[in-house]
Amino acid sequence: RREKTSLEQDFQLDYEEVFLTSNIPQLIATAAGRIITWNDFFLRATGLTEQEAKRLTIFSIVQADELSSLFEMVAAALRKSSSKTPPNKRHRKAILSSIDLDKESEVSSSSSK
């Protein structure tokens, strides 16, 4: 096992800061898909307001032809998560998800202003 350098010893990654200040649109959703938080870039990229984002699920912001791919990704994430997470914490586990805006150029009509 190698020893950490002084830089590595002093470096602490603040995941919340990285998430909030990222220039990649990101959100966190519950296992059921309800969006519970997002970074500012997500709102700017999608044109949504905070009130609109609060009412959405990850399934309502994806184009219909991409839903099956999203379901597969969520199912894979849940399977992986449930194998590592004790049963009493499984349903509280949130999925960190980046939205690929190249594929999702529009927000579904259910989230229109």
PDB file of C-alpha atoms in Angstrom:
ATOM      1  CA  ARG A   1       0.000   0.000   0.000  1.00  0.00           C
ATOM      2  CA  ARG A   2       1.510   3.299  -1.041  1.00  0.00           C
ATOM      3  CA  GLU A   3       1.547   6.322   1.210  1.00  0.00           C
ATOM      4  CA  LYS A   4      -0.472   9.384   0.300  1.00  0.00           C
ATOM      5  CA  THR A   5       1.357  12.482  -0.840  1.00  0.00           C
ATOM      6  CA  SER A   6       0.888  15.690   1.127  1.00  0.00           C
ATOM      7  CA  LEU A   7      -1.482  16.952  -1.567  1.00  0.00           C
ATOM      8  CA  GLU A   8      -3.619  13.806  -1.300  1.00  0.00           C
ATOM      9  CA  GLN A   9      -3.668  14.045   2.493  1.00  0.00           C
ATOM     10  CA  ASP A  10      -4.892  17.649   2.393  1.00  0.00           C
ATOM     11  CA  PHE A  11      -7.390  17.115  -0.414  1.00  0.00           C
ATOM     12  CA  GLN A  12     -10.991  16.440   0.511  1.00  0.00           C
ATOM     13  CA  LEU A  13     -13.547  16.209  -2.245  1.00  0.00           C
ATOM     14  CA  ASP A  14     -16.764  18.033  -1.414  1.00  0.00           C
ATOM     15  CA  TYR A  15     -19.314  16.127  -3.484  1.00  0.00           C
ATOM     16  CA  GLU A  16     -22.101  18.567  -2.701  1.00  0.00           C
ATOM     17  CA  GLU A  17     -19.996  21.481  -3.954  1.00  0.00           C
ATOM     18  CA  VAL A  18     -19.054  19.545  -7.101  1.00  0.00           C
ATOM     19  CA  PHE A  19     -22.715  18.709  -7.753  1.00  0.00           C
ATOM     20  CA  LEU A  20     -23.998  22.238  -7.162  1.00  0.00           C
ATOM     21  CA  THR A  21     -21.312  24.067  -9.148  1.00  0.00           C
ATOM     22  CA  SER A  22     -20.967  21.617 -12.023  1.00  0.00           C
ATOM     23  CA  ASN A  23     -21.397  22.916 -15.552  1.00  0.00           C
ATOM     24  CA  ILE A  24     -23.081  19.609 -16.372  1.00  0.00           C
ATOM     25  CA  PRO A  25     -26.841  19.528 -15.773  1.00  0.00           C
ATOM     26  CA  GLN A  26     -27.445  17.113 -12.908  1.00  0.00           C
ATOM     27  CA  LEU A  27     -30.288  16.034 -10.683  1.00  0.00           C
ATOM     28  CA  ILE A  28     -30.966  13.638  -7.858  1.00  0.00           C
ATOM     29  CA  ALA A  29     -34.102  11.533  -7.911  1.00  0.00           C
ATOM     30  CA  THR A  30     -35.684   9.036  -5.571  1.00  0.00           C
ATOM     31  CA  ALA A  31     -35.777   5.363  -6.504  1.00  0.00           C
ATOM     32  CA  ALA A  32     -39.303   6.018  -7.811  1.00  0.00           C
ATOM     33  CA  GLY A  33     -37.995   8.739 -10.115  1.00  0.00           C
ATOM     34  CA  ARG A  34     -39.254  11.849  -8.291  1.00  0.00           C
ATOM     35  CA  ILE A  35     -36.765  14.678  -8.742  1.00  0.00           C
ATOM     36  CA  ILE A  36     -35.711  15.956  -5.334  1.00  0.00           C
ATOM     37  CA  THR A  37     -32.792  18.265  -6.109  1.00  0.00           C
ATOM     38  CA  TRP A  38     -30.818  19.634  -9.041  1.00  0.00           C
ATOM     39  CA  ASN A  39     -27.989  21.983  -9.793  1.00  0.00           C
ATOM     40  CA  ASP A  40     -28.423  25.462 -11.261  1.00  0.00           C
ATOM     41  CA  PHE A  41     -27.067  24.349 -14.613  1.00  0.00           C
ATOM     42  CA  PHE A  42     -29.914  21.814 -14.908  1.00  0.00           C
ATOM     43  CA  LEU A  43     -32.452  24.643 -14.598  1.00  0.00           C
ATOM     44  CA  ARG A  44     -30.597  26.846 -17.075  1.00  0.00           C
ATOM     45  CA  ALA A  45     -30.172  24.017 -19.593  1.00  0.00           C
ATOM     46  CA  THR A  46     -33.799  22.903 -19.436  1.00  0.00           C
ATOM     47  CA  GLY A  47     -35.399  26.320 -18.985  1.00  0.00           C
ATOM     48  CA  LEU A  48     -37.378  25.005 -16.022  1.00  0.00           C
ATOM     49  CA  THR A  49     -38.169  26.976 -12.890  1.00  0.00           C
ATOM     50  CA  GLU A  50     -37.645  25.489  -9.432  1.00  0.00           C
ATOM     51  CA  GLN A  51     -41.424  25.137  -9.034  1.00  0.00           C
ATOM     52  CA  GLU A  52     -41.675  23.214 -12.308  1.00  0.00           C
ATOM     53  CA  ALA A  53     -38.731  20.957 -11.452  1.00  0.00           C
ATOM     54  CA  LYS A  54     -40.315  20.074  -8.088  1.00  0.00           C
ATOM     55  CA  ARG A  55     -43.356  18.610  -9.859  1.00  0.00           C
ATOM     56  CA  LEU A  56     -41.416  16.402 -12.269  1.00  0.00           C
ATOM     57  CA  THR A  57     -40.069  12.894 -12.370  1.00  0.00           C
ATOM     58  CA  ILE A  58     -37.108  11.727 -14.386  1.00  0.00           C
ATOM     59  CA  PHE A  59     -39.602   9.937 -16.604  1.00  0.00           C
ATOM     60  CA  SER A  60     -41.531  13.110 -17.432  1.00  0.00           C
ATOM     61  CA  ILE A  61     -38.489  14.977 -18.773  1.00  0.00           C
ATOM     62  CA  VAL A  62     -37.361  12.314 -21.206  1.00  0.00           C
ATOM     63  CA  GLN A  63     -38.656  12.039 -24.749  1.00  0.00           C
ATOM     64  CA  ALA A  64     -41.035   9.124 -25.219  1.00  0.00           C
ATOM     65  CA  ASP A  65     -38.698   7.225 -27.546  1.00  0.00           C
ATOM     66  CA  GLU A  66     -35.943   7.320 -24.871  1.00  0.00           C
ATOM     67  CA  LEU A  67     -38.096   6.033 -21.982  1.00  0.00           C
ATOM     68  CA  SER A  68     -37.195   2.372 -22.426  1.00  0.00           C
ATOM     69  CA  SER A  69     -33.483   3.227 -22.209  1.00  0.00           C
ATOM     70  CA  LEU A  70     -34.111   5.277 -19.076  1.00  0.00           C
ATOM     71  CA  PHE A  71     -36.100   2.442 -17.462  1.00  0.00           C
ATOM     72  CA  GLU A  72     -33.201   0.066 -18.180  1.00  0.00           C
ATOM     73  CA  MET A  73     -30.653   2.474 -16.635  1.00  0.00           C
ATOM     74  CA  VAL A  74     -32.790   2.999 -13.524  1.00  0.00           C
ATOM     75  CA  ALA A  75     -33.382  -0.746 -13.124  1.00  0.00           C
ATOM     76  CA  ALA A  76     -29.653  -1.448 -13.434  1.00  0.00           C
ATOM     77  CA  ALA A  77     -28.847   1.273 -10.886  1.00  0.00           C
ATOM     78  CA  LEU A  78     -31.443  -0.106  -8.468  1.00  0.00           C
ATOM     79  CA  ARG A  79     -30.150  -3.659  -8.839  1.00  0.00           C
ATOM     80  CA  LYS A  80     -26.595  -2.498  -8.185  1.00  0.00           C
ATOM     81  CA  SER A  81     -27.713  -0.298  -5.292  1.00  0.00           C
ATOM     82  CA  SER A  82     -29.842  -2.970  -3.632  1.00  0.00           C
ATOM     83  CA  SER A  83     -27.007  -5.480  -3.687  1.00  0.00           C
ATOM     84  CA  LYS A  84     -24.822  -3.068  -1.679  1.00  0.00           C
ATOM     85  CA  THR A  85     -27.384  -1.327   0.501  1.00  0.00           C
ATOM     86  CA  PRO A  86     -29.000  -2.877   3.592  1.00  0.00           C
ATOM     87  CA  PRO A  87     -32.743  -3.527   3.003  1.00  0.00           C
ATOM     88  CA  ASN A  88     -33.877  -0.825   5.439  1.00  0.00           C
ATOM     89  CA  LYS A  89     -32.046   1.855   3.445  1.00  0.00           C
ATOM     90  CA  ARG A  90     -32.891   0.721  -0.092  1.00  0.00           C
ATOM     91  CA  HIS A  91     -35.980   2.878  -0.502  1.00  0.00           C
ATOM     92  CA  ARG A  92     -34.206   6.010   0.711  1.00  0.00           C
ATOM     93  CA  LYS A  93     -31.351   5.630  -1.729  1.00  0.00           C
ATOM     94  CA  ALA A  94     -31.278   8.415  -4.319  1.00  0.00           C
ATOM     95  CA  ILE A  95     -29.973   7.990  -7.823  1.00  0.00           C
ATOM     96  CA  LEU A  96     -27.578  10.595  -9.100  1.00  0.00           C
ATOM     97  CA  SER A  97     -28.316  11.125 -12.720  1.00  0.00           C
ATOM     98  CA  SER A  98     -26.896  13.408 -15.368  1.00  0.00           C
ATOM     99  CA  ILE A  99     -29.286  14.340 -18.119  1.00  0.00           C
ATOM    100  CA  ASP A 100     -27.984  14.001 -21.653  1.00  0.00           C
ATOM    101  CA  LEU A 101     -29.486  17.110 -23.196  1.00  0.00           C
ATOM    102  CA  ASP A 102     -28.316  16.190 -26.680  1.00  0.00           C
ATOM    103  CA  LYS A 103     -30.893  13.406 -26.706  1.00  0.00           C
ATOM    104  CA  GLU A 104     -33.478  15.341 -24.697  1.00  0.00           C
ATOM    105  CA  SER A 105     -33.951  18.629 -26.484  1.00  0.00           C
ATOM    106  CA  GLU A 106     -37.404  19.285 -25.098  1.00  0.00           C
ATOM    107  CA  VAL A 107     -39.180  18.897 -21.822  1.00  0.00           C
ATOM    108  CA  SER A 108     -42.315  16.796 -22.146  1.00  0.00           C
ATOM    109  CA  SER A 109     -45.644  18.528 -22.505  1.00  0.00           C
ATOM    110  CA  SER A 110     -46.586  17.585 -18.959  1.00  0.00           C
ATOM    111  CA  SER A 111     -43.937  19.969 -17.691  1.00  0.00           C
ATOM    112  CA  SER A 112     -44.726  22.902 -19.983  1.00  0.00           C
ATOM    113  CA  LYS A 113     -45.012  26.329 -18.420  1.00  0.00           C
TER     114      LYS A 113
END
